[in-house]
């Protein structure tokens, strides 16, 4: 006694999703076939459509349906600033914070030698070329403050310094509304080290 | 600044998967578009294929690509026994245990009034009709030993007793290899209550 072949194939195919193991894949397949045919159809269609229409922006490397994305085409952005983020979600967070009006470069990852992700995989050749357009003056490194994000920022910093560009890193410190009592000591220490005149 | 529309649509469509919230859906979409186009294409295809070809067996209600599934058509099974399980995965577990050679009925769920799952949703009308074929002598209830699984077994037991059928429940007790010291007291108590002569 086995599952129908097409059910096994669906279960196997669902495992391409990150974080989905054999049991979740099975549960998902049962759910779709039993209770959500409409959702499954929609998922199949949007996968097909996205695969066909989404690629990477030639300038910022973010996902887009065009050759150069809307943000990179905008004339209301400050083209002398280039902010480097790890993932598209980080770019969206920056935009939601309404604190930055420059351009972006999305690495689509972070350096992680153990996972085989080196400078090439995060498109540092393209980043380097992007910064050499004669317009960019400052590169703002906004990778995460994780070990890998920090290493990535350090690597890019070294790379760009040799090109005579101004390179900055977004600040570490207490979150807005944060209380000293509840913040971890590493963050507090950084907040003290990076204190600024008022 | 927003995601491309087709990316947002894909993220939204991924949320039809059970246990996938906005953040996982976003992570999955990025992963598929960035690193696994082949997997995404395969997933879309197998969803389409499964939706078109998989339905429920007329006899046992399990998923099948045929009208009546292979197991129900088999003449080597004991047609006087009908085992009731919650999900197809439970049927597979039973088969892997090589302990049962009768037929099955798959509820595709369990009674759960709070989730709006009543007797109709778990196809008890069809189960009742299935047991009235003049061949089935004994119905083996193999729903889970959870609150909902127990309630489901109790409900089906009451329903079938009125029809003059023998209804049994698989045993509770210690697992094979289980040690008294490490088993929970509820299970141990049941094992004592349901002790049998040797």
CSV table of C-alpha atoms in Angstrom, one decimal:
chain,number,residue,atom,x,y,z
A,1,UNK,CA,0.0,0.0,0.0
A,2,UNK,CA,1.4,3.3,-1.1
A,3,UNK,CA,0.3,6.9,-1.8
A,4,UNK,CA,-0.8,7.6,-5.4
A,5,UNK,CA,2.4,8.6,-7.4
A,6,UNK,CA,1.1,12.1,-8.0
A,7,UNK,CA,0.6,12.6,-4.3
A,8,UNK,CA,4.1,11.4,-3.5
A,9,UNK,CA,5.4,13.7,-6.2
A,10,UNK,CA,3.6,16.7,-4.7
A,11,UNK,CA,4.9,15.9,-1.2
A,12,UNK,CA,8.4,15.7,-2.6
A,13,UNK,CA,8.0,18.9,-4.6
A,14,UNK,CA,6.8,20.8,-1.5
A,15,UNK,CA,10.2,20.0,0.2
A,16,UNK,CA,11.9,22.5,-2.1
A,17,UNK,CA,10.4,25.1,0.3
A,18,UNK,CA,12.9,26.2,3.0
A,19,UNK,CA,12.0,24.8,6.5
A,20,UNK,CA,9.7,22.1,5.1
A,21,UNK,CA,10.6,18.6,6.1
A,22,UNK,CA,8.8,15.3,5.1
A,23,UNK,CA,6.1,15.6,7.7
A,24,UNK,CA,5.1,19.2,7.0
A,25,UNK,CA,5.2,18.5,3.3
A,26,UNK,CA,2.8,15.6,3.8
A,27,UNK,CA,0.5,17.7,6.0
A,28,UNK,CA,0.6,20.5,3.4
A,29,UNK,CA,-0.3,18.1,0.5
A,30,UNK,CA,-3.2,16.6,2.5
A,31,UNK,CA,-4.5,20.1,3.4
A,32,UNK,CA,-4.3,21.4,-0.2
A,33,UNK,CA,-6.0,18.3,-1.7
A,34,UNK,CA,-8.6,18.0,1.0
A,35,UNK,CA,-9.5,21.5,1.9
A,36,UNK,CA,-8.0,24.1,-0.4
A,37,UNK,CA,-8.1,23.3,-4.1
A,38,UNK,CA,-8.5,27.0,-4.9
A,39,UNK,CA,-5.4,27.9,-2.9
A,40,UNK,CA,-3.4,25.2,-4.5
A,41,UNK,CA,-4.4,26.3,-8.0
A,42,UNK,CA,-3.6,29.9,-7.1
A,43,UNK,CA,-0.2,28.8,-5.8
A,44,UNK,CA,0.6,26.9,-8.9
A,45,UNK,CA,-0.4,29.8,-11.1
A,46,UNK,CA,1.5,32.4,-9.1
A,47,UNK,CA,4.6,30.3,-9.1
A,48,UNK,CA,4.4,30.0,-12.9
A,49,UNK,CA,3.8,33.7,-13.3
A,50,UNK,CA,6.5,34.8,-10.9
A,51,UNK,CA,9.1,32.4,-12.5
A,52,UNK,CA,8.3,33.9,-15.9
A,53,UNK,CA,8.2,37.6,-14.9
A,54,UNK,CA,10.4,38.2,-12.0
A,55,UNK,CA,14.1,38.8,-12.4
A,56,UNK,CA,16.8,40.9,-10.8
A,57,UNK,CA,17.1,44.7,-11.4
A,58,UNK,CA,20.2,45.5,-13.4
A,59,UNK,CA,21.2,48.3,-11.1
A,60,UNK,CA,20.2,47.3,-7.6
A,61,UNK,CA,19.8,43.5,-7.9
A,62,UNK,CA,16.4,43.5,-6.2
A,63,UNK,CA,13.5,41.5,-7.6
A,64,UNK,CA,11.6,43.3,-10.3
A,65,UNK,CA,9.3,42.6,-13.2
A,66,UNK,CA,11.3,45.1,-15.3
A,67,UNK,CA,14.9,45.5,-16.4
A,68,UNK,CA,15.6,48.4,-14.1
A,69,UNK,CA,13.2,48.6,-11.1
A,70,UNK,CA,11.0,51.6,-10.3
A,71,UNK,CA,13.2,52.7,-7.4
A,72,UNK,CA,16.4,52.8,-9.5
A,73,UNK,CA,14.5,54.7,-12.2
A,74,UNK,CA,13.2,57.3,-9.8
A,75,UNK,CA,14.7,60.8,-10.2
A,76,UNK,CA,13.6,61.9,-6.7
A,77,UNK,CA,16.2,59.7,-5.0
A,78,UNK,CA,19.6,60.9,-4.0
A,79,UNK,CA,21.9,59.0,-6.5
A,80,UNK,CA,25.1,59.9,-4.5
A,81,UNK,CA,24.1,57.5,-1.7
A,82,UNK,CA,24.1,53.7,-2.1
A,83,UNK,CA,22.8,51.6,0.7
A,84,UNK,CA,23.8,47.9,0.8
A,85,UNK,CA,21.3,45.5,2.3
A,86,UNK,CA,21.2,41.7,2.5
A,87,UNK,CA,17.7,40.9,1.4
A,88,UNK,CA,14.7,42.6,-0.3
A,89,UNK,CA,12.9,42.5,3.1
A,90,UNK,CA,15.6,44.7,4.5
A,91,UNK,CA,15.1,47.2,1.8
A,92,UNK,CA,11.4,47.3,2.5
A,93,UNK,CA,12.1,47.9,6.2
A,94,UNK,CA,14.5,50.8,5.3
A,95,UNK,CA,11.8,52.3,3.1
A,96,UNK,CA,9.1,51.9,5.8
A,97,UNK,CA,11.4,53.8,8.2
A,98,UNK,CA,11.3,56.9,5.9
A,99,UNK,CA,14.9,57.7,6.9
A,100,UNK,CA,16.7,57.3,3.7
A,101,UNK,CA,16.3,58.7,0.2
A,102,UNK,CA,19.3,57.2,-1.6
A,103,UNK,CA,19.7,54.2,-3.9
A,104,UNK,CA,20.2,50.5,-2.9
A,105,UNK,CA,22.1,47.4,-3.7
A,106,UNK,CA,20.6,44.1,-2.6
A,107,UNK,CA,23.2,41.4,-2.0
A,108,UNK,CA,20.6,38.6,-1.9
A,109,UNK,CA,22.5,37.0,0.9
A,110,UNK,CA,25.5,37.5,3.2
A,111,UNK,CA,29.0,36.0,3.2
A,112,UNK,CA,28.9,32.6,4.6
A,113,UNK,CA,31.9,30.5,3.7
A,114,UNK,CA,30.6,27.4,5.4
A,115,UNK,CA,27.5,27.4,3.2
A,116,UNK,CA,29.6,28.1,0.2
A,117,UNK,CA,28.5,31.7,-0.1
A,118,UNK,CA,31.4,33.8,-1.1
A,119,UNK,CA,31.9,37.3,-2.7
A,120,UNK,CA,30.7,36.0,-6.1
A,121,UNK,CA,27.5,34.6,-4.7
A,122,UNK,CA,26.5,37.9,-3.2
A,123,UNK,CA,27.4,39.7,-6.4
A,124,UNK,CA,30.2,41.9,-5.1
A,125,UNK,CA,31.6,42.3,-8.6
A,126,UNK,CA,28.3,44.0,-9.6
A,127,UNK,CA,28.3,46.0,-6.4
A,128,UNK,CA,31.8,47.2,-7.2
A,129,UNK,CA,30.9,48.2,-10.7
A,130,UNK,CA,27.7,49.9,-9.5
A,131,UNK,CA,29.7,52.1,-7.1
A,132,UNK,CA,32.1,53.2,-10.0
A,133,UNK,CA,29.4,55.1,-11.9
A,134,UNK,CA,31.0,58.5,-10.9
A,135,UNK,CA,27.8,59.6,-9.1
A,136,UNK,CA,27.9,57.5,-5.9
A,137,UNK,CA,29.8,59.2,-3.2
A,138,UNK,CA,28.9,57.3,-0.1
A,139,UNK,CA,28.1,53.6,0.5
A,140,UNK,CA,26.0,52.9,3.6
A,141,UNK,CA,26.4,49.4,4.8
A,142,UNK,CA,23.1,48.2,6.3
A,143,UNK,CA,23.7,44.4,6.6
A,144,UNK,CA,22.5,42.7,9.7
A,145,UNK,CA,24.4,42.9,13.0
A,146,UNK,CA,24.9,39.2,13.0
A,147,UNK,CA,28.3,37.5,12.8
A,148,UNK,CA,27.8,36.9,9.1
A,149,UNK,CA,26.3,40.3,8.4
A,150,UNK,CA,29.2,42.0,10.2
A,151,UNK,CA,31.7,40.0,8.3
A,152,UNK,CA,30.0,40.9,5.1
A,153,UNK,CA,30.1,44.6,6.0
A,154,UNK,CA,33.7,44.4,6.9
A,155,UNK,CA,34.6,42.7,3.7
A,156,UNK,CA,32.7,45.2,1.5
A,157,UNK,CA,34.2,48.1,3.5
A,158,UNK,CA,37.8,46.9,2.8
A,159,UNK,CA,36.9,46.4,-0.9
A,160,UNK,CA,35.4,49.8,-1.4
A,161,UNK,CA,38.0,51.8,0.7
A,162,UNK,CA,40.6,50.9,-1.9
A,163,UNK,CA,38.4,52.7,-4.5
A,164,UNK,CA,38.4,55.9,-2.5
A,165,UNK,CA,34.8,55.8,-1.6
A,166,UNK,CA,33.3,57.0,1.7
A,167,UNK,CA,31.9,53.9,3.4
A,168,UNK,CA,29.6,54.1,6.5
A,169,UNK,CA,27.9,51.6,8.7
A,170,UNK,CA,24.5,52.1,10.2
A,171,UNK,CA,24.7,52.6,14.0
A,172,UNK,CA,24.3,50.1,16.7
A,173,UNK,CA,22.7,51.2,20.0
A,174,UNK,CA,19.5,51.0,22.1
A,175,UNK,CA,16.2,50.6,20.3
A,176,UNK,CA,13.9,53.5,20.4
A,177,UNK,CA,11.9,53.2,23.7
A,178,UNK,CA,14.6,50.8,24.9
A,179,UNK,CA,15.4,50.7,28.6
A,180,UNK,CA,18.9,50.2,29.9
A,181,UNK,CA,17.7,47.7,32.3
A,182,UNK,CA,16.3,45.4,29.6
A,183,UNK,CA,18.9,45.7,26.9
A,184,UNK,CA,21.7,43.1,26.5
A,185,UNK,CA,25.1,44.2,27.6
A,186,UNK,CA,26.7,43.9,24.2
A,187,UNK,CA,24.2,46.4,22.7
A,188,UNK,CA,24.7,48.7,25.7
A,189,UNK,CA,28.5,48.6,25.4
A,190,UNK,CA,28.2,49.5,21.7
A,191,UNK,CA,25.8,52.3,22.5
A,192,UNK,CA,28.4,53.7,24.9
A,193,UNK,CA,31.3,53.3,22.5
A,194,UNK,CA,29.4,54.9,19.7
A,195,UNK,CA,28.0,57.7,21.8
A,196,UNK,CA,27.7,61.0,19.9
A,197,UNK,CA,27.7,64.7,20.9
A,198,UNK,CA,24.4,66.4,21.3
B,1,UNK,CA,8.6,51.3,-2.7
B,2,UNK,CA,6.9,48.0,-2.9
B,3,UNK,CA,7.5,44.4,-4.0
B,4,UNK,CA,6.7,43.6,-7.7
B,5,UNK,CA,2.9,42.7,-7.8
B,6,UNK,CA,3.7,39.1,-8.9
B,7,UNK,CA,6.1,38.6,-5.9
B,8,UNK,CA,3.4,39.9,-3.5
B,9,UNK,CA,0.9,37.5,-5.2
B,10,UNK,CA,3.3,34.6,-4.8
B,11,UNK,CA,3.9,35.4,-1.1
B,12,UNK,CA,0.1,35.6,-0.5
B,13,UNK,CA,-0.5,32.4,-2.4
B,14,UNK,CA,2.1,30.5,-0.3
B,15,UNK,CA,0.1,31.4,2.8
B,16,UNK,CA,-2.5,28.8,1.8
B,17,UNK,CA,0.0,26.3,3.1
B,18,UNK,CA,-0.8,25.3,6.7
B,19,UNK,CA,1.6,26.7,9.3
B,20,UNK,CA,3.0,29.3,6.9
B,21,UNK,CA,2.7,32.9,8.1
B,22,UNK,CA,3.7,36.2,6.3
B,23,UNK,CA,7.4,35.9,7.2
B,24,UNK,CA,7.9,32.3,6.2
B,25,UNK,CA,5.9,32.9,3.0
B,26,UNK,CA,8.3,35.8,2.2
B,27,UNK,CA,11.3,33.7,3.0
B,28,UNK,CA,10.0,30.9,0.8
B,29,UNK,CA,9.3,33.2,-2.2
B,30,UNK,CA,12.8,34.7,-2.0
B,31,UNK,CA,14.3,31.3,-1.8
B,32,UNK,CA,12.4,29.9,-4.8
B,33,UNK,CA,13.1,33.0,-6.9
B,34,UNK,CA,16.7,33.3,-5.9
B,35,UNK,CA,17.9,29.8,-5.6
B,36,UNK,CA,15.5,27.2,-6.8
B,37,UNK,CA,13.7,27.9,-10.0
B,38,UNK,CA,13.7,24.2,-10.9
B,39,UNK,CA,12.0,23.4,-7.6
B,40,UNK,CA,9.4,26.1,-8.0
B,41,UNK,CA,8.6,24.9,-11.5
B,42,UNK,CA,8.3,21.3,-10.3
B,43,UNK,CA,6.1,22.4,-7.4
B,44,UNK,CA,3.8,24.3,-9.8
B,45,UNK,CA,3.5,21.3,-12.1
B,46,UNK,CA,2.9,18.8,-9.4
B,47,UNK,CA,0.2,21.0,-7.8
B,48,UNK,CA,-1.5,21.2,-11.2
B,49,UNK,CA,-1.2,17.5,-11.8
B,50,UNK,CA,-2.3,16.4,-8.4
B,51,UNK,CA,-5.3,18.7,-8.5
B,52,UNK,CA,-6.4,17.2,-11.8
B,53,UNK,CA,-5.8,13.6,-11.0
B,54,UNK,CA,-6.2,12.9,-7.3
B,55,UNK,CA,-9.7,12.4,-5.8
B,56,UNK,CA,-11.2,10.3,-3.0
B,57,UNK,CA,-11.7,6.5,-3.3
B,58,UNK,CA,-15.4,5.8,-3.4
B,59,UNK,CA,-15.0,3.0,-0.9
B,60,UNK,CA,-12.4,4.0,1.6
B,61,UNK,CA,-12.2,7.8,1.1
B,62,UNK,CA,-8.4,7.8,0.8
B,63,UNK,CA,-6.6,9.8,-1.9
B,64,UNK,CA,-6.4,7.9,-5.1
B,65,UNK,CA,-5.9,8.5,-8.8
B,66,UNK,CA,-8.6,6.0,-9.6
B,67,UNK,CA,-12.3,5.6,-8.8
B,68,UNK,CA,-11.7,2.8,-6.3
B,69,UNK,CA,-8.2,2.6,-4.9
B,70,UNK,CA,-5.8,-0.4,-5.3
B,71,UNK,CA,-6.2,-1.5,-1.7
B,72,UNK,CA,-10.0,-1.5,-1.9
B,73,UNK,CA,-9.9,-3.5,-5.1
B,74,UNK,CA,-7.5,-6.1,-3.7
B,75,UNK,CA,-8.9,-9.6,-3.2
B,76,UNK,CA,-6.2,-10.6,-0.7
B,77,UNK,CA,-7.6,-8.3,2.0
B,78,UNK,CA,-10.1,-9.5,4.7
B,79,UNK,CA,-13.3,-7.7,3.7
B,80,UNK,CA,-15.0,-8.5,7.0
B,81,UNK,CA,-12.8,-6.1,8.8
B,82,UNK,CA,-13.0,-2.3,8.4
B,83,UNK,CA,-10.4,-0.1,10.1
B,84,UNK,CA,-11.3,3.6,10.7
B,85,UNK,CA,-8.3,6.0,10.7
B,86,UNK,CA,-8.2,9.8,10.7
B,87,UNK,CA,-5.7,10.5,7.9
B,88,UNK,CA,-4.0,8.8,5.0
B,89,UNK,CA,-0.7,8.9,7.0
B,90,UNK,CA,-2.3,6.8,9.7
B,91,UNK,CA,-3.3,4.2,7.1
B,92,UNK,CA,0.3,4.1,5.9
B,93,UNK,CA,1.5,3.6,9.4
B,94,UNK,CA,-0.9,0.7,9.9
B,95,UNK,CA,0.3,-0.9,6.7
B,96,UNK,CA,3.9,-0.5,7.6
B,97,UNK,CA,3.2,-2.3,10.9
B,98,UNK,CA,2.1,-5.4,8.9
B,99,UNK,CA,-0.5,-6.2,11.6
B,100,UNK,CA,-3.7,-5.8,9.8
B,101,UNK,CA,-5.1,-7.3,6.6
B,102,UNK,CA,-8.6,-5.8,6.5
B,103,UNK,CA,-10.1,-2.8,4.7
B,104,UNK,CA,-10.0,0.8,5.7
B,105,UNK,CA,-12.1,4.0,5.9
B,106,UNK,CA,-10.2,7.3,6.1
B,107,UNK,CA,-12.2,10.1,7.8
B,108,UNK,CA,-9.9,12.8,6.5
B,109,UNK,CA,-10.1,14.5,9.9
B,110,UNK,CA,-11.6,14.1,13.3
B,111,UNK,CA,-14.6,15.6,15.1
B,112,UNK,CA,-13.7,19.1,16.2
B,113,UNK,CA,-16.8,21.1,16.9
B,114,UNK,CA,-14.8,24.3,17.7
B,115,UNK,CA,-13.3,24.1,14.2
B,116,UNK,CA,-16.7,23.5,12.7
B,117,UNK,CA,-15.8,19.9,11.9
B,118,UNK,CA,-18.9,17.7,12.6
B,119,UNK,CA,-20.0,14.2,11.6
B,120,UNK,CA,-20.7,15.5,8.0
B,121,UNK,CA,-17.2,16.9,7.5
B,122,UNK,CA,-15.6,13.5,8.4
B,123,UNK,CA,-18.0,11.7,6.1
B,124,UNK,CA,-19.8,9.6,8.7
B,125,UNK,CA,-22.8,9.1,6.4
B,126,UNK,CA,-20.5,7.4,3.9
B,127,UNK,CA,-18.8,5.4,6.7
B,128,UNK,CA,-22.2,4.2,7.9
B,129,UNK,CA,-23.2,3.2,4.3
B,130,UNK,CA,-19.8,1.5,3.9
B,131,UNK,CA,-20.4,-0.7,7.0
B,132,UNK,CA,-23.8,-1.8,5.7
B,133,UNK,CA,-22.5,-3.8,2.7
B,134,UNK,CA,-23.4,-7.1,4.4
B,135,UNK,CA,-19.7,-8.2,4.4
B,136,UNK,CA,-18.2,-6.0,7.1
B,137,UNK,CA,-18.5,-7.7,10.5
B,138,UNK,CA,-16.1,-5.7,12.7
B,139,UNK,CA,-15.2,-2.1,12.7
B,140,UNK,CA,-11.7,-1.4,14.3
B,141,UNK,CA,-11.5,2.2,15.5
B,142,UNK,CA,-7.9,3.4,15.1
B,143,UNK,CA,-8.3,7.2,15.5
B,144,UNK,CA,-5.6,8.9,17.6
B,145,UNK,CA,-5.6,8.8,21.4
B,146,UNK,CA,-6.0,12.6,21.6
B,147,UNK,CA,-9.1,14.3,23.1
B,148,UNK,CA,-10.6,14.8,19.6
B,149,UNK,CA,-9.6,11.3,18.4
B,150,UNK,CA,-11.2,9.7,21.4
B,151,UNK,CA,-14.3,11.7,21.0
B,152,UNK,CA,-14.5,10.7,17.4
B,153,UNK,CA,-14.1,7.0,18.3
B,154,UNK,CA,-16.7,7.3,20.9
B,155,UNK,CA,-19.2,9.0,18.5
B,156,UNK,CA,-18.6,6.4,15.8
B,157,UNK,CA,-18.9,3.6,18.3
B,158,UNK,CA,-22.3,4.8,19.5
B,159,UNK,CA,-23.4,5.3,15.8
B,160,UNK,CA,-22.4,1.7,14.8
B,161,UNK,CA,-23.6,-0.1,17.9
B,162,UNK,CA,-27.1,0.7,16.9
B,163,UNK,CA,-26.6,-1.1,13.7
B,164,UNK,CA,-25.6,-4.3,15.4
B,165,UNK,CA,-21.9,-4.2,14.3
B,166,UNK,CA,-19.0,-5.4,16.4
B,167,UNK,CA,-16.9,-2.3,17.2
B,168,UNK,CA,-13.4,-2.5,18.6
B,169,UNK,CA,-10.8,0.1,19.6
B,170,UNK,CA,-7.0,-0.4,19.2
B,171,UNK,CA,-5.3,-0.9,22.6
B,172,UNK,CA,-3.6,1.7,24.7
B,173,UNK,CA,-0.5,0.7,26.7
B,174,UNK,CA,3.2,1.0,26.9
B,175,UNK,CA,5.1,1.2,23.6
B,176,UNK,CA,7.2,-1.7,22.6
B,177,UNK,CA,10.6,-1.3,24.3
B,178,UNK,CA,8.9,1.2,26.7
B,179,UNK,CA,10.1,1.3,30.3
B,180,UNK,CA,7.7,1.9,33.2
B,181,UNK,CA,10.1,4.5,34.6
B,182,UNK,CA,9.9,6.6,31.6
B,183,UNK,CA,6.2,6.4,30.5
B,184,UNK,CA,3.6,9.0,31.5
B,185,UNK,CA,1.3,7.9,34.3
B,186,UNK,CA,-1.9,8.2,32.2
B,187,UNK,CA,-0.5,5.6,29.7
B,188,UNK,CA,0.7,3.4,32.6
B,189,UNK,CA,-2.7,3.5,34.2
B,190,UNK,CA,-4.4,2.5,30.9
B,191,UNK,CA,-1.9,-0.3,30.5
B,192,UNK,CA,-2.9,-1.7,33.9
B,193,UNK,CA,-6.7,-1.2,33.3
B,194,UNK,CA,-6.5,-2.9,29.9
B,195,UNK,CA,-4.2,-5.7,31.0
B,196,UNK,CA,-4.8,-9.0,29.4
B,197,UNK,CA,-4.4,-12.6,30.3
B,198,UNK,CA,-1.3,-14.4,29.0
